CSV table of N, CA and C in Angstrom, one decimal:
chain,number,residue,atom,x,y,z
A,1,UNK,N,1.4,-1.6,-0.6
A,1,UNK,CA,0.0,0.4,0.1
A,1,UNK,C,1.0,1.4,0.0
A,2,UNK,N,0.4,2.8,-1.0
A,2,UNK,CA,1.8,3.6,-1.0
A,2,UNK,C,1.3,3.8,0.4
A,3,UNK,N,1.9,5.5,-0.2
A,3,UNK,CA,1.8,6.6,1.3
A,3,UNK,C,0.2,7.2,0.7
A,4,UNK,N,-0.3,7.5,-0.5
A,4,UNK,CA,-0.8,8.4,-1.0
A,4,UNK,C,-2.4,7.8,-0.9
A,5,UNK,N,-2.0,5.7,-0.3
A,5,UNK,CA,-4.0,5.2,-0.3
A,5,UNK,C,-3.5,5.8,1.4
A,6,UNK,N,-2.7,5.0,1.8
A,6,UNK,CA,-2.3,5.2,3.8
A,6,UNK,C,-3.3,6.4,4.1
A,7,UNK,N,-3.2,7.5,3.6
A,7,UNK,CA,-3.7,9.3,3.7
A,7,UNK,C,-4.9,8.7,2.8
A,8,UNK,N,-5.1,8.7,2.0
A,8,UNK,CA,-6.3,8.7,1.7
A,8,UNK,C,-7.3,7.5,2.6
A,9,UNK,N,-7.2,6.3,3.4
A,9,UNK,CA,-8.1,6.0,3.5
A,9,UNK,C,-8.5,6.6,5.3
A,10,UNK,N,-7.0,7.3,5.7
A,10,UNK,CA,-6.4,8.3,6.9
A,10,UNK,C,-7.9,9.5,6.4
A,11,UNK,N,-8.4,9.9,5.8
A,11,UNK,CA,-8.9,11.5,5.6
A,11,UNK,C,-10.5,10.5,5.1
A,12,UNK,N,-10.4,9.2,4.8
A,12,UNK,CA,-11.9,8.4,4.5
A,12,UNK,C,-12.7,8.2,5.8
A,13,UNK,N,-12.0,8.3,6.9
A,13,UNK,CA,-12.0,7.3,8.0
A,13,UNK,C,-12.3,8.7,8.8
A,14,UNK,N,-11.6,9.8,8.6
A,14,UNK,CA,-11.9,11.1,9.8
A,14,UNK,C,-13.1,11.9,8.8
A,15,UNK,N,-13.6,11.9,7.5
A,15,UNK,CA,-14.7,12.2,7.7
A,15,UNK,C,-15.6,11.2,7.6
A,16,UNK,N,-16.2,10.2,7.3
A,16,UNK,CA,-17.1,9.5,8.3
A,16,UNK,C,-16.8,9.8,9.2
A,17,UNK,N,-16.4,9.8,9.8
A,17,UNK,CA,-16.8,9.6,12.0
A,17,UNK,C,-17.7,11.0,11.8
A,18,UNK,N,-16.6,12.0,11.0
A,18,UNK,CA,-17.9,13.7,11.0
A,18,UNK,C,-19.0,12.7,10.7
A,19,UNK,N,-19.4,12.7,10.0
A,19,UNK,CA,-20.5,12.7,8.3
A,19,UNK,C,-20.2,13.7,7.6
A,20,UNK,N,-19.4,13.7,6.7
A,20,UNK,CA,-19.4,14.5,5.8
A,20,UNK,C,-19.2,13.7,4.8
A,21,UNK,N,-19.0,12.2,4.9
A,21,UNK,CA,-19.1,11.8,4.1
A,21,UNK,C,-20.0,10.1,4.3
A,22,UNK,N,-21.6,10.4,3.7
A,22,UNK,CA,-22.0,8.8,3.8
A,22,UNK,C,-22.2,7.3,3.3
A,23,UNK,N,-22.6,6.7,4.5
A,23,UNK,CA,-22.3,5.6,3.0
A,23,UNK,C,-23.7,4.9,2.9
A,24,UNK,N,-24.7,4.5,1.6
A,24,UNK,CA,-26.2,4.4,1.5
A,24,UNK,C,-26.1,3.0,2.2
A,25,UNK,N,-27.2,2.7,3.4
A,25,UNK,CA,-27.9,1.9,3.6
A,25,UNK,C,-26.9,1.0,5.2
A,26,UNK,N,-26.2,2.5,5.4
A,26,UNK,CA,-25.3,2.2,6.9
A,26,UNK,C,-25.7,2.8,7.7
A,27,UNK,N,-26.2,2.5,8.9
A,27,UNK,CA,-26.9,3.2,9.9
A,27,UNK,C,-26.0,4.4,10.9
A,28,UNK,N,-24.3,3.2,11.0
A,28,UNK,CA,-23.4,4.3,12.1
A,28,UNK,C,-23.6,5.5,11.2
A,29,UNK,N,-22.9,5.7,9.4
A,29,UNK,CA,-22.3,6.7,9.2
A,29,UNK,C,-23.8,7.3,7.9
A,30,UNK,N,-24.4,7.2,7.9
A,30,UNK,CA,-26.1,7.3,7.2
A,30,UNK,C,-26.2,8.6,7.0
A,31,UNK,N,-26.7,9.1,6.4
A,31,UNK,CA,-27.4,11.1,6.0
A,31,UNK,C,-27.4,12.0,7.3
A,32,UNK,N,-26.6,12.9,7.9
A,32,UNK,CA,-27.2,13.1,9.3
A,32,UNK,C,-28.4,13.9,9.4
A,33,UNK,N,-29.0,14.2,8.2
A,33,UNK,CA,-30.9,13.7,8.3
A,33,UNK,C,-31.4,13.2,8.4
A,34,UNK,N,-31.4,12.3,8.4
A,34,UNK,CA,-32.1,10.9,9.0
A,34,UNK,C,-31.8,11.2,10.7
A,35,UNK,N,-30.4,11.6,11.0
A,35,UNK,CA,-31.2,11.8,13.0
A,35,UNK,C,-31.9,12.2,13.0
A,36,UNK,N,-32.8,13.4,11.9
A,36,UNK,CA,-33.4,14.4,12.8
A,36,UNK,C,-34.7,13.9,13.2
A,37,UNK,N,-35.3,13.9,13.9
A,37,UNK,CA,-36.6,12.7,14.0
A,37,UNK,C,-37.6,13.6,12.9
A,38,UNK,N,-38.4,12.3,12.4
A,38,UNK,CA,-39.5,12.4,11.3
A,38,UNK,C,-40.4,13.5,11.6
A,39,UNK,N,-40.7,14.0,12.3
A,39,UNK,CA,-41.7,15.3,12.5
A,39,UNK,C,-40.9,16.7,13.0
A,40,UNK,N,-39.9,16.7,13.0
A,40,UNK,CA,-38.7,17.8,13.5
A,40,UNK,C,-40.0,19.3,13.1
A,41,UNK,N,-40.2,19.3,11.1
A,41,UNK,CA,-40.9,20.8,11.5
A,41,UNK,C,-42.1,20.4,12.3
A,42,UNK,N,-42.6,19.7,11.8
A,42,UNK,CA,-44.0,19.6,12.8
A,42,UNK,C,-44.1,20.2,13.7
A,43,UNK,N,-43.0,19.9,14.5
A,43,UNK,CA,-42.8,20.1,16.2
A,43,UNK,C,-41.8,21.4,16.3
A,44,UNK,N,-42.1,22.2,14.9
A,44,UNK,CA,-40.7,22.7,15.1
A,44,UNK,C,-40.2,23.7,16.6
A,45,UNK,N,-41.4,24.0,16.5
A,45,UNK,CA,-41.7,25.2,17.8
A,45,UNK,C,-41.6,24.6,19.1
A,46,UNK,N,-41.6,22.7,19.6
A,46,UNK,CA,-41.9,22.6,20.7
A,46,UNK,C,-40.1,22.1,20.5
A,47,UNK,N,-39.7,21.1,19.6
A,47,UNK,CA,-38.1,21.2,19.5
A,47,UNK,C,-37.7,22.4,19.7
A,48,UNK,N,-38.1,23.0,19.7
A,48,UNK,CA,-36.4,24.4,19.7
A,48,UNK,C,-36.6,24.9,20.9
A,49,UNK,N,-37.8,24.7,21.3
A,49,UNK,CA,-37.6,24.4,23.4
A,49,UNK,C,-37.0,23.7,23.9
A,50,UNK,N,-37.2,22.6,23.6
A,50,UNK,CA,-36.8,21.5,24.5
A,50,UNK,C,-34.8,22.3,24.1
A,51,UNK,N,-34.6,23.0,23.0
A,51,UNK,CA,-33.2,22.7,22.4
A,51,UNK,C,-32.8,24.0,23.2
A,52,UNK,N,-34.3,25.1,24.4
A,52,UNK,CA,-33.2,26.0,24.6
A,52,UNK,C,-33.0,26.9,23.4
A,53,UNK,N,-33.3,26.7,21.8
A,53,UNK,CA,-32.8,27.7,21.1
A,53,UNK,C,-34.5,28.7,20.2
A,54,UNK,N,-33.4,30.4,20.4
A,54,UNK,CA,-35.4,30.9,19.9
A,54,UNK,C,-35.5,30.1,18.5
A,55,UNK,N,-37.2,30.5,18.7
A,55,UNK,CA,-37.4,31.1,16.9
A,55,UNK,C,-36.6,31.5,15.8
A,56,UNK,N,-36.1,32.7,16.6
A,56,UNK,CA,-36.2,34.3,16.1
A,56,UNK,C,-34.6,34.0,15.7
A,57,UNK,N,-34.1,33.9,13.8
A,57,UNK,CA,-32.1,33.8,14.1
A,57,UNK,C,-32.0,35.5,14.0
A,58,UNK,N,-32.4,36.0,14.4
A,58,UNK,CA,-31.7,37.4,14.1
A,58,UNK,C,-31.8,37.0,16.5
A,59,UNK,N,-32.5,36.9,16.8
A,59,UNK,CA,-32.2,37.0,18.4
A,59,UNK,C,-31.4,35.9,18.7
A,60,UNK,N,-31.2,34.6,17.6
A,60,UNK,CA,-29.8,33.7,18.2
A,60,UNK,C,-29.1,33.8,17.7
A,61,UNK,N,-28.5,35.0,16.7
A,61,UNK,CA,-27.1,35.3,16.4
A,61,UNK,C,-27.0,36.9,16.8
A,62,UNK,N,-28.2,37.5,17.7
A,62,UNK,CA,-27.6,38.4,18.3
A,62,UNK,C,-26.6,38.8,19.5
A,63,UNK,N,-26.9,36.8,20.6
A,63,UNK,CA,-26.3,37.6,21.6
A,63,UNK,C,-25.1,37.1,20.9
A,64,UNK,N,-25.1,35.6,20.8
A,64,UNK,CA,-23.5,35.7,20.4
A,64,UNK,C,-22.6,36.9,19.7
A,65,UNK,N,-23.1,37.7,19.3
A,65,UNK,CA,-22.1,38.9,18.2
A,65,UNK,C,-22.5,39.9,19.3
A,66,UNK,N,-23.0,39.9,20.1
A,66,UNK,CA,-23.0,40.7,20.7
A,66,UNK,C,-21.5,40.3,22.1
A,67,UNK,N,-21.9,39.4,22.3
A,67,UNK,CA,-20.3,38.1,23.2
A,67,UNK,C,-19.2,38.6,22.8
A,68,UNK,N,-19.3,38.5,20.8
A,68,UNK,CA,-17.9,38.0,20.3
A,68,UNK,C,-18.0,39.9,20.3
A,69,UNK,N,-18.3,40.7,19.4
A,69,UNK,CA,-17.7,42.0,19.6
A,69,UNK,C,-17.1,42.5,21.4
A,70,UNK,N,-18.0,42.5,22.1
A,70,UNK,CA,-17.4,42.6,23.9
A,70,UNK,C,-15.8,42.5,23.5
A,71,UNK,N,-16.1,41.0,23.3
A,71,UNK,CA,-13.8,40.0,23.6
A,71,UNK,C,-13.4,40.8,22.5
A,72,UNK,N,-13.5,41.3,21.5
A,72,UNK,CA,-12.6,41.5,20.2
A,72,UNK,C,-12.4,42.2,21.3
A,73,UNK,N,-13.2,43.5,21.4
A,73,UNK,CA,-12.4,44.5,21.4
A,73,UNK,C,-12.5,44.5,22.9
A,74,UNK,N,-12.2,44.1,24.4
A,74,UNK,CA,-11.7,43.6,25.7
A,74,UNK,C,-9.6,43.1,24.4
A,75,UNK,N,-10.2,42.4,23.8
A,75,UNK,CA,-8.1,42.0,23.9
A,75,UNK,C,-7.7,42.9,22.9
A,76,UNK,N,-8.6,43.7,22.0
A,76,UNK,CA,-8.1,45.1,20.6
A,76,UNK,C,-7.4,45.3,22.3
A,77,UNK,N,-7.4,46.1,23.3
A,77,UNK,CA,-7.1,47.2,24.4
A,77,UNK,C,-6.3,46.6,24.1
A,78,UNK,N,-6.5,45.4,25.6
A,78,UNK,CA,-4.9,44.3,25.5
A,78,UNK,C,-4.1,43.9,24.7
A,79,UNK,N,-4.1,44.0,24.0
A,79,UNK,CA,-3.4,42.4,23.5
A,79,UNK,C,-1.6,43.9,23.6
A,80,UNK,N,-1.7,45.3,23.2
A,80,UNK,CA,-0.4,45.9,23.5
A,80,UNK,C,0.4,45.7,24.8
A,81,UNK,N,-0.4,45.8,25.4
A,81,UNK,CA,0.1,45.2,27.4
A,81,UNK,C,-0.2,44.2,27.8
A,82,UNK,N,0.1,42.6,26.9
A,82,UNK,CA,0.9,42.6,27.2
A,82,UNK,C,2.2,41.6,26.8
A,83,UNK,N,3.4,41.4,27.9
A,83,UNK,CA,4.4,41.6,27.4
A,83,UNK,C,5.2,40.5,27.4
A,84,UNK,N,4.6,39.5,27.1
A,84,UNK,CA,4.7,38.3,26.2
A,84,UNK,C,3.8,38.3,24.9
A,85,UNK,N,3.7,39.3,24.5
A,85,UNK,CA,3.4,39.0,22.9
A,85,UNK,C,3.5,40.4,22.3
A,86,UNK,N,4.0,40.5,20.5
A,86,UNK,CA,4.8,41.4,20.1
A,86,UNK,C,4.2,41.7,19.0
A,87,UNK,N,3.7,42.3,18.8
A,87,UNK,CA,2.5,42.1,17.3
A,87,UNK,C,3.4,43.7,15.9
A,88,UNK,N,3.8,42.9,15.1
A,88,UNK,CA,4.5,44.8,14.4
A,88,UNK,C,4.6,43.5,13.3
A,89,UNK,N,5.0,44.7,12.4
A,89,UNK,CA,5.3,44.4,11.3
A,89,UNK,C,5.9,44.0,10.7
A,90,UNK,N,6.7,43.0,9.7
A,90,UNK,CA,7.2,42.1,9.5
A,90,UNK,C,7.6,40.9,8.8
A,91,UNK,N,9.1,40.2,8.0
A,91,UNK,CA,8.4,39.6,6.9
A,91,UNK,C,8.3,38.4,7.5
A,92,UNK,N,9.4,37.8,8.7
A,92,UNK,CA,8.8,36.2,9.5
A,92,UNK,C,7.8,36.6,10.5
A,93,UNK,N,7.0,37.1,9.6
A,93,UNK,CA,5.8,37.1,10.3
A,93,UNK,C,5.0,38.7,11.6
A,94,UNK,N,4.0,38.4,11.3
A,94,UNK,CA,3.3,39.5,12.0
A,94,UNK,C,3.8,39.6,13.4
A,95,UNK,N,3.5,38.0,14.5
A,95,UNK,CA,3.0,38.3,15.7
A,95,UNK,C,3.8,37.4,16.7
A,96,UNK,N,4.6,37.6,17.6
A,96,UNK,CA,5.7,36.5,18.2
A,96,UNK,C,5.4,36.8,20.1
A,97,UNK,N,6.1,35.4,19.3
A,97,UNK,CA,5.7,35.7,21.1
A,97,UNK,C,6.8,35.3,22.0
A,98,UNK,N,7.3,34.9,23.1
A,98,UNK,CA,8.6,34.9,24.4
A,98,UNK,C,7.2,33.7,24.6
A,99,UNK,N,8.5,33.0,24.1
A,99,UNK,CA,9.1,31.6,24.5
A,99,UNK,C,8.8,30.9,26.3
A,100,UNK,N,7.6,29.7,25.9
A,100,UNK,CA,7.4,29.6,28.1
A,100,UNK,C,8.1,28.5,27.9
A,101,UNK,N,8.4,28.6,29.9
A,101,UNK,CA,9.4,27.5,29.5
A,101,UNK,C,8.4,25.9,29.7
A,102,UNK,N,8.9,25.3,29.6
A,102,UNK,CA,8.0,23.9,29.8
A,102,UNK,C,7.8,23.2,30.4
A,103,UNK,N,5.9,23.3,31.2
A,103,UNK,CA,5.0,22.4,32.2
A,103,UNK,C,5.3,21.2,32.7
A,104,UNK,N,5.2,20.9,32.9
A,104,UNK,CA,5.0,19.0,33.1
A,104,UNK,C,4.1,18.8,32.9
A,105,UNK,N,3.9,16.8,32.4
A,105,UNK,CA,2.1,17.3,32.2
A,105,UNK,C,1.8,16.7,32.8
A,106,UNK,N,0.4,17.2,32.6
A,106,UNK,CA,-0.9,16.7,33.5
A,106,UNK,C,-0.8,15.0,34.4
A,107,UNK,N,-1.5,15.2,35.3
A,107,UNK,CA,-0.7,13.5,36.3
A,107,UNK,C,-1.9,12.4,35.0
A,108,UNK,N,-3.5,13.5,34.7
A,108,UNK,CA,-4.1,12.3,34.1
A,108,UNK,C,-4.5,12.1,32.9
A,109,UNK,N,-3.3,12.8,31.9
A,109,UNK,CA,-4.5,13.8,30.9
A,109,UNK,C,-3.7,13.0,29.6
A,110,UNK,N,-2.9,11.5,30.2
A,110,UNK,CA,-2.9,10.9,29.3
A,110,UNK,C,-4.3,9.8,29.2
A,111,UNK,N,-4.6,9.4,30.6
A,111,UNK,CA,-5.6,8.7,30.9
A,111,UNK,C,-7.2,8.9,30.3
A,112,UNK,N,-7.2,11.3,30.0
A,112,UNK,CA,-8.2,11.4,29.8
A,112,UNK,C,-8.2,11.4,28.5
A,113,UNK,N,-7.6,11.2,28.4
A,113,UNK,CA,-7.2,11.2,26.1
A,113,UNK,C,-7.0,10.6,26.2
A,114,UNK,N,-7.3,8.9,26.8
A,114,UNK,CA,-7.1,7.9,25.5
A,114,UNK,C,-9.3,7.4,26.4
A,115,UNK,N,-8.9,8.1,26.9
A,115,UNK,CA,-11.0,8.0,27.4
A,115,UNK,C,-11.6,8.3,26.5
A,116,UNK,N,-10.7,10.3,26.1
A,116,UNK,CA,-11.4,10.4,25.0
A,116,UNK,C,-11.9,10.3,23.0
A,117,UNK,N,-10.9,9.2,23.0
A,117,UNK,CA,-10.4,8.8,21.8
A,117,UNK,C,-11.3,7.5,22.0
A,118,UNK,N,-11.0,6.6,23.2
A,118,UNK,CA,-11.9,5.3,23.1
A,118,UNK,C,-13.7,5.9,22.5
A,119,UNK,N,-14.1,6.5,23.7
A,119,UNK,CA,-16.0,7.1,24.2
A,119,UNK,C,-15.8,8.4,22.2
A,120,UNK,N,-14.8,8.7,21.6
A,120,UNK,CA,-15.6,9.5,20.4
A,120,UNK,C,-14.2,9.2,18.6
A,121,UNK,N,-13.3,9.2,19.6
A,121,UNK,CA,-12.6,8.5,18.4
A,121,UNK,C,-12.1,9.6,18.2
A,122,UNK,N,-11.8,10.4,16.8
A,122,UNK,CA,-11.0,11.9,16.1
A,122,UNK,C,-11.1,13.5,16.5
A,123,UNK,N,-13.0,13.2,16.9
A,123,UNK,CA,-13.5,14.7,17.8
A,123,UNK,C,-12.6,14.9,17.9
A,124,UNK,N,-12.0,16.9,17.5
A,124,UNK,CA,-10.9,16.7,18.3
A,124,UNK,C,-11.5,18.0,19.7
A,125,UNK,N,-10.5,17.7,20.7
A,125,UNK,CA,-11.1,17.9,21.6
A,125,UNK,C,-10.9,19.2,22.5
A,126,UNK,N,-10.3,20.2,21.1
A,126,UNK,CA,-10.6,21.8,21.5
A,126,UNK,C,-12.6,22.2,21.0
A,127,UNK,N,-13.0,20.9,20.1
A,127,UNK,CA,-14.4,20.9,19.7
A,127,UNK,C,-15.0,20.6,21.4
A,128,UNK,N,-14.2,19.2,21.8
A,128,UNK,CA,-14.8,19.1,23.1
A,128,UNK,C,-15.6,20.0,24.1
A,129,UNK,N,-13.9,20.6,24.7
A,129,UNK,CA,-14.0,21.7,24.9
A,129,UNK,C,-14.5,22.7,25.0
A,130,UNK,N,-14.6,23.3,24.1
A,130,UNK,CA,-15.7,23.6,23.9
A,130,UNK,C,-17.0,23.1,24.1
A,131,UNK,N,-17.5,23.5,23.5
A,131,UNK,CA,-19.4,22.3,23.4
A,131,UNK,C,-19.3,22.3,25.4
A,132,UNK,N,-18.3,21.4,26.2
A,132,UNK,CA,-18.1,21.8,27.2
A,132,UNK,C,-18.7,23.1,27.8
A,133,UNK,N,-17.8,23.5,27.6
A,133,UNK,CA,-18.0,25.4,27.9
A,133,UNK,C,-19.3,26.1,27.9
A,134,UNK,N,-19.4,25.6,26.0
A,134,UNK,CA,-20.8,26.3,25.8
A,134,UNK,C,-22.1,25.6,26.2
A,135,UNK,N,-21.9,24.5,26.7
A,135,UNK,CA,-23.5,23.7,27.5
A,135,UNK,C,-23.9,24.2,28.9
A,136,UNK,N,-22.6,23.8,29.5
A,136,UNK,CA,-22.3,24.3,31.3
A,136,UNK,C,-22.2,25.8,32.4
A,137,UNK,N,-21.8,27.1,30.8
A,137,UNK,CA,-22.5,27.9,30.8
A,137,UNK,C,-21.3,29.0,31.4
A,138,UNK,N,-19.8,27.5,31.4
A,138,UNK,CA,-17.9,27.7,32.3
A,138,UNK,C,-18.3,29.4,31.7
A,139,UNK,N,-17.5,29.9,30.9
A,139,UNK,CA,-16.7,31.2,30.3
A,139,UNK,C,-17.9,32.2,31.9
A,140,UNK,N,-19.4,31.7,31.9
A,140,UNK,CA,-20.0,33.3,32.4
A,140,UNK,C,-19.6,33.0,34.4
A,141,UNK,N,-18.4,32.0,34.8
A,141,UNK,CA,-18.2,32.3,36.3
A,141,UNK,C,-16.0,32.6,35.8
A,142,UNK,N,-16.2,32.8,34.9
A,142,UNK,CA,-14.4,33.4,34.4
A,142,UNK,C,-13.9,34.3,34.5
A,143,UNK,N,-13.4,35.1,34.4
A,143,UNK,CA,-12.4,35.8,33.3
A,143,UNK,C,-12.1,36.0,31.8
A,144,UNK,N,-12.7,36.7,31.4
A,144,UNK,CA,-12.1,36.5,29.7
A,144,UNK,C,-10.4,36.5,29.9
A,145,UNK,N,-10.1,36.0,28.8
A,145,UNK,CA,-8.7,35.6,28.6
A,145,UNK,C,-8.2,37.1,29.0
A,146,UNK,N,-8.1,38.0,28.5
A,146,UNK,CA,-7.8,39.8,28.5
A,146,UNK,C,-7.2,39.7,29.2
A,147,UNK,N,-8.4,40.0,29.8
A,147,UNK,CA,-8.8,40.5,31.7
A,147,UNK,C,-7.7,40.3,32.8
A,148,UNK,N,-7.3,38.1,32.2
A,148,UNK,CA,-6.7,37.8,33.8
A,148,UNK,C,-5.5,37.4,32.8
A,149,UNK,N,-5.5,37.6,31.5
A,149,UNK,CA,-3.4,37.4,30.5
A,149,UNK,C,-2.3,38.0,31.5
A,150,UNK,N,-2.7,39.2,31.8
A,150,UNK,CA,-1.4,40.0,31.8
A,150,UNK,C,-0.3,39.7,33.1
A,151,UNK,N,-1.6,38.8,33.9
A,151,UNK,CA,-1.1,39.2,35.5
A,151,UNK,C,-0.7,37.2,35.5
A,152,UNK,N,-1.8,36.6,34.8
A,152,UNK,CA,-1.6,35.5,35.3
A,152,UNK,C,-0.9,34.3,34.4
A,153,UNK,N,-0.3,34.5,33.2
A,153,UNK,CA,0.1,33.4,32.6
A,153,UNK,C,1.7,33.9,32.7
A,154,UNK,N,2.7,32.5,33.6
A,154,UNK,CA,3.4,32.2,34.1
A,154,UNK,C,4.7,33.0,32.8
A,155,UNK,N,4.5,33.4,31.8
A,155,UNK,CA,6.3,34.0,31.3
A,155,UNK,C,5.5,35.7,31.0
A,156,UNK,N,4.4,36.1,31.7
A,156,UNK,CA,4.6,37.2,31.4
A,156,UNK,C,5.0,38.3,32.2
A,157,UNK,N,5.2,39.5,32.2
A,157,UNK,CA,5.6,40.7,33.2
A,157,UNK,C,5.3,41.5,33.1
């Protein structure tokens, strides 16, 4: 088997797991539209209520847009004050970070990674963390990155 074939099979596997490619007649790799209840459109309001999602698309978009605008504003205001970050026009790239010292790997990280791989396969960990944060509202109990970055990061000056 050539390197090209191996890479092609890996790409196929990844796309099957994310349902970007479908297999006719297969339950696990079926069309994602078949995952929805057949009466989803008829029970539109009830389904959206159960999902705790507004029916009005404008309302659905407005809150995340406001949050994003606020956070980007904070980022923009605080970036120049971060000693570990330098942004300037240069041929090698506009952003330069001061290298951080390597930290020891957390004690249970390998077990967590193995369990994530066993349960969900190739779903990127960052996607799962993002979903967990969104579903639990963890960001409402924490400071924003910009608000605490300049003082809490180990390499900050």
